[in-house]
Short mmCIF file of C-alpha atoms and ligand atoms in Angstrom, two decimals:
data_model
loop_
_atom_site.label_atom_id
_atom_site.label_comp_id
_atom_site.label_asym_id
_atom_site.label_seq_id
_atom_site.Cartn_x
_atom_site.Cartn_y
_atom_site.Cartn_z
CA UNK A 1 342.56 80.93 142.05
CA UNK A 2 343.38 78.86 145.18
CA UNK A 3 340.42 76.92 146.59
CA UNK A 4 338.87 79.50 148.94
CA UNK A 5 338.18 78.70 152.59
CA UNK A 6 334.59 77.91 153.53
CA UNK A 7 332.41 80.17 155.66
CA UNK A 8 332.61 77.64 158.50
CA UNK A 9 336.42 77.63 158.34
CA UNK A 10 336.64 81.42 158.20
CA UNK A 11 334.31 81.81 161.20
CA UNK A 12 336.41 79.34 163.19
CA UNK A 13 339.61 81.19 162.25
CA UNK A 14 338.15 84.53 163.33
CA UNK A 15 336.85 83.04 166.58
CA UNK A 16 340.30 81.53 167.28
CA UNK A 17 341.94 84.91 166.65
CA UNK A 18 343.87 83.61 163.63
CA UNK A 19 342.47 86.31 161.39
CA UNK A 20 340.18 89.32 161.75
CA UNK A 21 336.89 90.44 160.20
CA UNK A 22 338.79 93.41 158.71
CA UNK A 23 341.39 91.20 157.05
CA UNK A 24 338.64 89.03 155.53
CA UNK A 25 336.73 92.09 154.34
CA UNK A 26 339.88 93.47 152.69
CA UNK A 27 340.50 90.17 150.92
CA UNK A 28 336.92 90.03 149.67
CA UNK A 29 337.07 93.63 148.43
CA UNK A 30 340.41 92.98 146.70
CA UNK A 31 338.93 89.91 145.04
CA UNK A 32 335.84 91.92 143.99
CA UNK A 33 338.19 94.46 142.46
CA UNK A 34 340.23 91.83 140.57
CA UNK A 35 337.09 90.16 139.21
CA UNK A 36 335.47 93.50 138.28
CA UNK A 37 335.10 92.49 134.58
CA UNK A 38 332.64 89.76 135.63
CA UNK A 39 330.30 92.49 136.95
CA UNK A 40 329.07 90.32 139.83
CA UNK A 41 328.50 93.23 142.21
CA UNK A 42 326.32 96.29 141.68
CA UNK A 43 327.71 98.17 144.67
CA UNK A 44 330.00 97.82 147.66
CA UNK A 45 328.48 98.27 151.11
CA UNK A 46 329.64 101.66 152.47
CA UNK A 47 329.06 100.36 156.01
CA UNK A 48 331.04 97.13 155.68
CA UNK A 49 334.08 98.37 157.66
CA UNK A 50 331.77 99.48 160.47
CA UNK A 51 330.13 96.04 160.50
CA UNK A 52 333.59 94.41 160.65
CA UNK A 53 334.47 96.65 163.64
CA UNK A 54 331.35 95.62 165.47
CA UNK A 55 331.97 91.91 164.85
CA UNK A 56 335.60 92.24 166.00
CA UNK A 57 334.36 93.74 169.27
CA UNK A 58 331.72 91.04 169.75
CA UNK A 59 334.29 88.29 169.14
CA UNK A 60 336.69 89.95 171.59
CA UNK A 61 333.92 90.04 174.16
CA UNK A 62 333.67 86.26 173.82
CA UNK A 63 330.44 86.03 171.86
CA UNK A 64 330.14 82.78 169.90
CA UNK A 65 329.12 83.83 166.38
CA UNK A 66 328.38 81.17 163.75
CA UNK A 67 329.43 83.51 160.91
CA UNK A 68 332.10 85.50 162.82
CA UNK A 69 333.63 87.90 160.29
CA UNK A 70 332.46 85.91 157.25
CA UNK A 71 332.20 88.16 154.18
CA UNK A 72 328.93 87.70 152.28
CA UNK A 73 327.09 89.38 149.43
CA UNK A 74 323.33 89.62 149.04
CA UNK A 75 321.28 90.01 145.89
CA UNK A 76 320.36 93.61 145.09
CA UNK A 77 316.66 93.00 145.82
CA UNK A 78 317.41 92.41 149.53
CA UNK A 79 317.24 95.60 151.58
CA UNK A 80 320.19 96.53 153.79
CA UNK A 81 320.02 99.87 155.61
CA UNK A 82 322.14 102.53 153.95
CA UNK A 83 322.90 100.52 150.80
CA UNK A 84 321.44 101.10 147.38
CA UNK A 85 318.85 98.45 146.50
CA UNK A 86 318.41 98.85 142.76
CA UNK A 87 316.85 95.47 141.85
CA UNK A 88 318.83 95.83 138.63
CA UNK A 89 316.39 98.53 137.53
CA UNK A 90 316.70 102.13 136.43
CA UNK A 91 313.52 102.65 138.45
CA UNK A 92 315.47 102.17 141.71
CA UNK A 93 318.92 103.37 140.63
CA UNK A 94 318.90 106.04 143.36
CA UNK A 95 316.93 104.14 146.01
CA UNK A 96 318.72 103.74 149.35
CA UNK A 97 317.21 101.22 151.79
CA UNK A 98 315.87 102.73 155.01
CA UNK A 99 315.66 99.27 156.64
CA UNK A 100 317.21 95.81 156.59
CA UNK A 101 315.56 92.58 155.42
CA UNK A 102 315.11 89.93 158.11
CA UNK A 103 317.37 87.41 156.32
CA UNK A 104 320.14 90.03 155.98
CA UNK A 105 319.70 91.11 159.61
CA UNK A 106 320.05 87.49 160.70
CA UNK A 107 323.33 87.28 158.77
CA UNK A 108 324.56 90.39 160.57
CA UNK A 109 323.41 89.10 163.96
CA UNK A 110 325.39 85.91 163.28
CA UNK A 111 328.56 87.95 162.68
CA UNK A 112 328.64 88.18 158.88
CA UNK A 113 329.93 91.28 157.10
CA UNK A 114 327.96 92.34 154.00
CA UNK A 115 330.59 93.21 151.39
CA UNK A 116 328.18 94.37 148.72
CA UNK A 117 325.06 93.84 146.67
CA UNK A 118 324.94 91.38 143.79
CA UNK A 119 323.84 91.98 140.22
CA UNK A 120 320.57 90.46 138.99
CA UNK A 121 318.03 90.46 136.19
CA UNK A 122 315.75 93.47 136.51
CA UNK A 123 313.29 92.79 139.36
CA UNK A 124 314.44 89.13 139.32
CA UNK A 125 312.70 88.51 136.00
CA UNK A 126 314.99 86.43 133.84
CA UNK A 127 317.31 83.46 133.61
CA UNK A 128 320.57 85.04 132.46
CA UNK A 129 321.42 88.25 134.42
CA UNK A 130 321.51 90.17 131.15
CA UNK A 131 318.65 92.58 131.80
CA UNK A 132 320.21 94.54 134.68
CA UNK A 133 320.47 98.32 134.38
CA UNK A 134 324.06 97.80 135.60
CA UNK A 135 324.91 95.62 132.59
CA UNK A 136 325.25 91.84 132.32
CA UNK A 137 327.15 89.56 134.71
CA UNK A 138 329.63 87.22 132.97
CA UNK A 139 330.10 83.52 133.62
CA UNK A 140 333.58 82.99 135.12
CA UNK A 141 333.91 79.67 133.23
CA UNK A 142 333.45 81.39 129.86
CA UNK A 143 333.07 85.16 129.67
CA UNK A 144 331.05 84.92 126.45
CA UNK A 145 328.35 83.02 128.35
CA UNK A 146 325.67 83.95 130.90
CA UNK A 147 325.91 82.85 134.55
CA UNK A 148 322.19 82.05 134.63
CA UNK A 149 319.72 84.17 136.53
CA UNK A 150 318.15 86.00 137.96
CA UNK A 151 320.60 85.76 140.91
CA UNK A 152 323.62 85.59 138.58
CA UNK A 153 325.69 88.11 140.56
CA UNK A 154 325.26 86.19 143.83
CA UNK A 155 326.26 82.94 142.09
CA UNK A 156 329.33 84.46 140.44
CA UNK A 157 330.45 86.11 143.71
CA UNK A 158 330.77 82.60 145.18
CA UNK A 159 331.98 80.79 142.02
CA UNK A 160 334.72 83.39 141.47
CA UNK A 161 335.78 83.37 145.12
CA UNK A 162 334.74 86.89 146.22
CA UNK A 163 332.83 85.44 149.19
CA UNK A 164 332.33 81.84 150.36
CA UNK A 165 328.54 82.21 150.51
CA UNK A 166 325.85 84.59 149.28
CA UNK A 167 322.09 85.06 149.22
CA UNK A 168 319.84 85.10 146.18
CA UNK A 169 316.11 84.82 145.66
CA UNK A 170 314.29 82.02 143.85
CA UNK A 171 310.83 82.57 142.38
CA UNK A 172 311.06 80.02 139.59
CA UNK A 173 314.67 78.84 139.70
CA UNK A 174 316.75 81.96 140.23
CA UNK A 175 319.01 80.39 142.87
CA UNK A 176 319.23 76.83 141.52
CA UNK A 177 319.75 77.58 137.82
CA UNK A 178 322.65 80.07 138.23
CA UNK A 179 324.20 77.71 140.81
CA UNK A 180 324.13 74.95 138.17
CA UNK A 181 325.54 77.19 135.44
CA UNK A 182 328.44 78.38 137.62
CA UNK A 183 329.30 75.08 139.34
CA UNK A 184 328.24 75.67 142.97
CA UNK A 185 325.41 74.73 145.34
CA UNK A 186 322.14 76.69 145.32
CA UNK A 187 319.26 75.97 147.69
CA UNK A 188 315.64 77.06 147.40
CA UNK A 189 314.13 76.45 150.85
CA UNK A 190 310.54 75.37 151.52
CA UNK A 191 308.19 78.31 150.91
CA UNK A 192 307.86 80.06 154.29
CA UNK A 193 311.15 78.74 155.67
CA UNK A 194 312.92 82.09 155.27
CA UNK A 195 311.27 85.45 155.89
CA UNK A 196 310.50 87.52 152.81
CA UNK A 197 310.39 90.74 154.85
CA UNK A 198 312.68 93.21 153.09
CA UNK A 199 312.95 91.15 149.91
CA UNK A 200 311.57 93.33 147.12
CA UNK A 201 308.51 91.42 145.90
CA UNK A 202 308.36 89.89 142.43
CA UNK A 203 305.71 87.14 142.80
CA UNK A 204 304.90 86.89 146.49
CA UNK A 205 303.38 83.39 146.50
CA UNK A 206 306.55 81.98 144.89
CA UNK A 207 309.46 84.16 146.15
CA UNK A 208 311.92 82.62 148.59
CA UNK A 209 315.42 83.72 149.65
CA UNK A 210 318.07 81.01 149.39
CA UNK A 211 321.83 80.52 149.91
CA UNK A 212 324.68 79.80 147.48
CA UNK A 213 327.72 77.92 148.82
CA UNK A 214 330.63 75.66 147.93
CA UNK A 215 330.00 73.01 150.61
CA UNK A 216 327.11 71.19 152.26
CA UNK A 217 328.36 72.36 155.66
CA UNK A 218 328.17 76.02 154.58
CA UNK A 219 324.68 75.53 153.14
CA UNK A 220 323.48 74.05 156.42
CA UNK A 221 325.15 76.86 158.34
CA UNK A 222 323.59 79.58 156.20
CA UNK A 223 320.11 78.06 156.24
CA UNK A 224 320.28 77.61 160.02
CA UNK A 225 321.09 81.32 160.34
CA UNK A 226 318.51 82.79 157.95
CA UNK A 227 315.54 80.44 158.56
CA UNK A 228 312.86 80.82 161.19
CA UNK A 229 309.59 82.51 162.03
CA UNK A 230 309.24 86.27 161.60
CA UNK A 231 306.29 88.28 162.88
CA UNK A 232 306.85 90.63 159.91
CA UNK A 233 306.09 87.92 157.32
CA UNK A 234 302.81 86.12 157.92
CA UNK A 235 303.75 83.36 155.44
CA UNK A 236 306.80 82.46 157.54
CA UNK A 237 306.54 79.01 159.12
CA UNK A 238 306.93 78.10 162.78
CA UNK A 239 309.37 75.26 162.26
CA UNK A 240 312.67 74.05 163.69
CA UNK A 241 315.67 75.75 162.14
CA UNK A 242 318.85 73.88 163.05
CA UNK A 243 320.21 72.05 160.03
CA UNK A 244 323.22 69.83 159.52
CA UNK A 245 324.91 68.22 156.53
CA UNK A 246 324.89 64.42 156.32
CA UNK A 247 327.40 61.62 155.75
CA UNK A 248 327.56 58.73 153.22
CA UNK A 249 325.78 56.49 155.76
CA UNK A 250 322.67 58.61 155.31
CA UNK A 251 322.45 57.57 151.66
CA UNK A 252 321.86 53.90 152.43
CA UNK A 253 318.28 52.89 151.63
CA UNK A 254 317.33 56.38 150.44
CA UNK A 255 314.65 56.09 147.73
CA UNK A 256 315.52 58.43 144.85
CA UNK A 257 312.98 58.94 142.04
CA UNK A 258 314.01 60.38 138.70
CA UNK A 259 311.22 62.45 137.19
CA UNK A 260 310.67 60.88 133.78
CA UNK A 261 309.46 64.11 132.17
CA UNK A 262 312.87 65.72 132.82
CA UNK A 263 314.80 63.07 130.86
CA UNK A 264 314.08 64.27 127.33
CA UNK A 265 315.69 67.24 125.60
CA UNK A 266 318.87 67.55 127.65
CA UNK A 267 322.37 68.04 126.26
CA UNK A 268 324.61 64.91 126.38
CA UNK A 269 326.71 66.36 129.21
CA UNK A 270 323.62 67.01 131.34
CA UNK A 271 322.33 63.48 130.75
CA UNK A 272 325.75 62.04 131.58
CA UNK A 273 326.03 64.02 134.83
CA UNK A 274 322.57 62.87 135.93
CA UNK A 275 323.34 59.23 135.16
CA UNK A 276 326.70 59.44 136.96
CA UNK A 277 324.94 60.90 139.99
CA UNK A 278 322.39 58.06 140.04
CA UNK A 279 325.19 55.51 139.68
CA UNK A 280 327.04 57.08 142.62
CA UNK A 281 323.87 57.02 144.72
CA UNK A 282 323.27 53.35 143.96
CA UNK A 283 326.90 52.64 144.81
CA UNK A 284 326.26 54.19 148.23
CA UNK A 285 323.22 51.97 148.84
CA UNK A 286 320.43 54.25 147.64
CA UNK A 287 317.57 52.80 145.63
CA UNK A 288 316.75 54.61 142.39
CA UNK A 289 313.65 54.43 140.24
CA UNK A 290 311.52 56.51 137.88
CA UNK A 291 308.33 58.42 138.49
CA UNK A 292 306.07 60.27 136.10
CA UNK A 293 304.52 63.67 136.81
CA UNK A 294 302.52 64.34 133.62
CA UNK A 295 301.21 67.75 134.74
CA UNK A 296 304.78 69.08 134.58
CA UNK A 297 304.25 69.71 130.87
CA UNK A 298 302.02 72.62 131.94
CA UNK A 299 304.37 73.96 134.62
CA UNK A 300 305.99 76.73 132.55
CA UNK A 301 302.63 78.05 131.32
CA UNK A 302 301.08 77.92 134.80
CA UNK A 303 304.15 79.51 136.40
CA UNK A 304 304.25 82.51 134.07
CA UNK A 305 300.47 82.97 134.29
CA UNK A 306 300.81 83.22 138.07
CA UNK A 307 304.14 85.07 138.32
CA UNK A 308 303.22 87.80 135.84
CA UNK A 309 299.87 88.75 137.41
CA UNK A 310 301.50 88.88 140.84
CA UNK A 311 304.31 90.98 139.39
CA UNK A 312 301.87 93.37 137.71
CA UNK A 313 300.27 93.95 141.08
CA UNK A 314 303.52 94.18 143.09
CA UNK A 315 305.12 96.59 140.63
CA UNK A 316 302.17 98.99 140.69
CA UNK A 317 303.90 100.74 143.62
CA UNK A 318 306.57 102.21 141.31
CA UNK A 319 304.54 105.19 140.25
CA UNK A 320 307.15 107.93 140.58
CA UNK A 321 305.60 109.16 143.84
CA UNK A 322 307.24 107.13 146.60
CA UNK A 323 310.20 105.00 145.48
CA UNK A 324 313.14 105.85 143.25
CA UNK A 325 312.77 107.43 139.83
CA UNK A 326 310.41 110.37 139.30
CA UNK A 327 310.01 111.81 135.81
CA UNK A 328 308.00 115.07 135.90
CA UNK A 329 304.96 115.46 133.63
CA UNK A 330 302.19 117.97 132.88
CA UNK A 331 299.87 116.10 135.26
CA UNK A 332 299.91 113.04 137.53
CA UNK A 333 298.96 110.61 134.77
CA UNK A 334 301.68 111.84 132.46
CA UNK A 335 304.26 111.77 135.27
CA UNK A 336 303.36 108.17 136.13
CA UNK A 337 303.38 107.09 132.50
CA UNK A 338 306.76 108.66 131.79
CA UNK A 339 308.25 107.29 135.01
CA UNK A 340 307.12 103.74 134.27
CA UNK A 341 308.10 104.01 130.61
CA UNK A 342 311.65 105.11 131.41
CA UNK A 343 312.14 103.29 134.69
CA UNK A 344 311.20 99.76 133.61
CA UNK A 345 313.08 97.74 130.99
CA UNK A 346 311.44 95.81 128.15
CA UNK A 347 310.99 92.47 129.90
CA UNK A 348 309.47 94.05 133.02
CA UNK A 349 307.06 96.07 130.86
CA UNK A 350 306.11 92.95 128.91
CA UNK A 351 305.33 91.08 132.12
CA UNK A 352 303.27 93.91 133.60
CA UNK A 353 301.20 93.98 130.42
CA UNK A 354 300.70 90.21 130.20
CA UNK A 355 300.02 90.02 133.93
CA UNK A 356 297.42 92.78 133.81
CA UNK A 357 295.77 91.15 130.80
CA UNK A 358 295.61 87.73 132.48
CA UNK A 359 293.90 89.26 135.52
CA UNK A 360 291.41 91.41 133.63
CA UNK A 361 287.73 90.53 133.80
CA UNK A 362 286.76 88.22 130.97
CA UNK A 363 290.22 86.62 130.87
CA UNK A 364 290.70 85.84 134.56
CA UNK A 365 288.94 82.45 134.36
CA UNK A 366 290.70 81.41 131.16
CA UNK A 367 294.19 82.26 132.42
CA UNK A 368 294.88 83.07 136.06
CA UNK A 369 292.23 80.86 137.58
CA UNK A 370 293.12 77.93 135.30
CA UNK A 371 296.81 78.34 136.16
CA UNK A 372 295.90 78.16 139.85
CA UNK A 373 294.14 74.85 139.22
CA UNK A 374 297.19 73.47 137.44
CA UNK A 375 299.29 74.65 140.37
CA UNK A 376 297.17 72.60 142.75
CA UNK A 377 297.38 69.51 140.51
CA UNK A 378 301.16 69.79 140.33
CA UNK A 379 301.39 70.00 144.12
CA UNK A 380 299.15 66.91 144.43
CA UNK A 381 301.23 64.95 141.92
CA UNK A 382 304.43 65.79 143.80
CA UNK A 383 302.82 64.50 146.99
CA UNK A 384 301.86 61.30 145.23
CA UNK A 385 305.44 60.86 143.98
CA UNK A 386 306.71 61.30 147.55
CA UNK A 387 304.67 58.27 148.63
CA UNK A 388 307.12 56.08 146.68
CA UNK A 389 310.29 58.16 146.96
CA UNK A 390 312.07 60.14 149.68
CA UNK A 391 313.55 62.58 147.21
CA UNK A 392 313.09 63.35 143.50
CA UNK A 393 315.79 64.22 141.02
CA UNK A 394 316.04 66.07 137.68
CA UNK A 395 318.71 68.06 135.88
CA UNK A 396 318.69 71.66 137.20
CA UNK A 397 318.80 72.97 133.64
CA UNK A 398 318.52 71.05 130.36
CA UNK A 399 321.74 72.70 129.12
CA UNK A 400 324.88 74.30 130.52
CA UNK A 401 325.51 78.09 130.30
CA UNK A 402 324.30 79.57 127.01
CA UNK A 403 325.89 82.43 125.10
CA UNK A 404 325.14 86.02 126.00
CA UNK A 405 322.54 87.39 123.60
CA UNK A 406 321.46 83.92 122.49
CA UNK A 407 317.98 84.14 124.03
CA UNK A 408 317.46 87.87 124.61
CA UNK A 409 315.32 88.39 121.51
CA UNK A 410 313.16 85.30 122.19
CA UNK A 411 311.33 85.58 125.55
CA UNK A 412 309.78 82.12 125.21
CA UNK A 413 313.20 80.50 124.76
CA UNK A 414 314.37 82.34 127.89
CA UNK A 415 311.28 81.16 129.84
CA UNK A 416 311.93 77.57 128.69
CA UNK A 417 315.31 77.65 130.50
CA UNK A 418 313.27 77.20 133.71
CA UNK A 419 311.57 73.99 132.61
CA UNK A 420 313.11 71.93 135.43
CA UNK A 421 312.79 74.46 138.24
CA UNK A 422 309.47 76.36 138.20
CA UNK A 423 307.21 73.48 139.32
CA UNK A 424 309.07 73.34 142.64
CA UNK A 425 308.03 76.94 143.41
CA UNK A 426 304.45 76.30 142.33
CA UNK A 427 304.33 73.46 144.89
CA UNK A 428 306.27 75.39 147.57
CA UNK A 429 308.85 72.59 147.93
CA UNK A 430 312.54 72.78 148.89
CA UNK A 431 315.07 71.92 146.17
CA UNK A 432 318.85 71.94 145.86
CA UNK A 433 321.13 72.21 142.84
CA UNK A 434 324.29 70.15 143.33
CA UNK A 435 327.39 70.70 141.15
CA UNK A 436 327.51 67.40 139.31
CA UNK A 437 330.10 67.59 136.54
CA UNK A 438 331.08 69.39 133.38
CA UNK A 439 330.20 69.45 129.73
CA UNK A 440 332.90 70.48 127.27
CA UNK A 441 331.47 72.84 124.66
CA UNK A 442 333.80 74.21 121.97
CA UNK A 443 336.83 73.22 124.05
CA UNK A 444 335.53 75.02 127.15
CA UNK A 445 334.49 73.24 130.36
CA UNK A 446 331.03 74.30 131.54
CA UNK A 447 329.50 73.21 134.87
CA UNK A 448 326.34 71.08 135.03
CA UNK A 449 323.94 70.80 137.98
CA UNK A 450 321.60 68.11 139.26
CA UNK A 451 318.47 69.11 141.19
CA UNK A 452 317.12 67.23 144.20
CA UNK A 453 313.54 67.97 145.33
CA UNK A 454 312.25 67.07 148.80
CA UNK A 455 308.81 67.16 150.47
CA UNK A 456 307.76 70.44 152.11
CA UNK A 457 309.75 71.14 155.30
CA UNK A 458 312.27 68.40 154.47
CA UNK A 459 315.00 70.94 153.70
CA UNK A 460 317.34 69.04 155.97
CA UNK A 461 317.04 65.92 153.83
CA UNK A 462 318.63 67.90 150.98
CA UNK A 463 321.56 68.92 153.19
CA UNK A 464 321.89 65.35 154.42
CA UNK A 465 322.04 64.24 150.82
CA UNK A 466 324.58 66.92 149.86
CA UNK A 467 326.87 65.96 152.73
CA UNK A 468 326.57 62.28 151.79
CA UNK A 469 327.31 63.00 148.13
CA UNK A 470 330.40 65.00 149.10
CA UNK A 471 331.54 62.09 151.23
CA UNK A 472 331.43 59.67 148.28
CA UNK A 473 333.08 62.13 145.88
CA UNK A 474 329.97 62.67 143.73
CA UNK A 475 330.06 66.48 144.00
CA UNK A 476 332.23 68.27 141.44
CA UNK A 477 333.06 71.83 142.41
CA UNK A 478 336.00 72.83 140.28
CA UNK A 479 337.60 76.24 140.09
CA UNK A 480 336.92 78.53 137.11
CA UNK A 481 339.83 79.95 135.11
CA UNK A 482 341.26 83.16 136.60
CA UNK A 483 338.96 86.11 135.86
N1 LIG B 1 313.41 82.92 135.25
C1 LIG B 1 312.21 82.91 136.02
C2 LIG B 1 311.46 84.18 135.77
O1 LIG B 1 311.91 84.97 135.01
C3 LIG B 1 312.53 82.77 137.48
C4 LIG B 1 313.10 84.00 138.05
C5 LIG B 1 313.29 83.91 139.53
O2 LIG B 1 313.32 82.82 140.12
N2 LIG B 1 313.38 85.07 140.17
O3 LIG B 1 310.43 84.40 136.30
#
């Protein structure tokens, strides 16, 4: 696969009349077709050609569009009018969106063309993109391995060159972890930076839409387009939304703190990539040190005790009456029971049950309320760490891509894959996974990611850092073997 052009380059080419939105759409669709065995996309957008037409006319009329004609895919939990939004679930297999999510609408306004919808773990619950009703997504670096999750399809669309950028959602790591496992960038913005309107809710206090890309410039471009206040999402922040990537000069004097708790239990390749990254930062004039955040040992427990109760409440709406699947029954109760039994997969059912249990009277104080206290402590400890450091760093995942099926029968092992990412969502912070190298496993090269965490609303610092790291050659993108 030739190194694909970036979104910024494609938009410039369209604006200069060197190519057309239609030509780019055709290329993306051809690439989607050739990489079909990876199962990155759940559906193609039936209105894509119409969108390309509209963009071509706007460009002709002289409109300056930051994403002129750029093909993109969005995760299948992001509503786009007239497309199926299945959330990887049998429950929504037939659901067609009657409206468009704010983030997707902003892409369209900026001139992007939505090629299709990306595969995902059912209702974004998972770390491997194996639980989708549309079947698993494969890792382009090794087809026997998972691409990470839950936004695995969005990650693979970019890693395998279908589109230069894509959108996923990150509740506990679902953008950063698949980015790491497929060798690209994945950004989880500050909570409230990007509107959640039209994103199908999993755990509303943690969910955030974020971009995948192959360059710091594209990340900055995408975030600038999708960020910003939205009267339809009350948690959306009123904050400036123009972002730019940095240069190596920006790294000088930057104080980078490695979180000590993330240093144990990693594979040798992950440790090596982290150390190489720190070395490169020091070489560029950054100051590195270590910081301890002891409460992180409770992050996984607290995260799942908050995410599952929120999920149990959010998923109550799938009752067979309004959205998607409806299985008839003798009475309303039987119809609801049958619909939820057949519509939801095992992991979703497990989470609804645990979530309901954790919220029930008598257990609320022991579980949900205690988890909320841990959440607050973690946020406080992050703030304390940011007194000594501008940015914190950890591996994105303790290991590179694991084999398909390896963790499907052990939910706790699957949950543990998020050990480095969930705390960031609990604290509402922005974090970026940077492609940082490779680990050779059984003769196969697998990508490894390093995660940078910044204070709330310091999203731009992460883009500055990414641009600087690119400038000093510390980012390792690579191109997967032909699908
Ligand atoms: N793997 C985590 C979970 O299953 C995170 C998923 C996500 O970020 N959507 O909850």
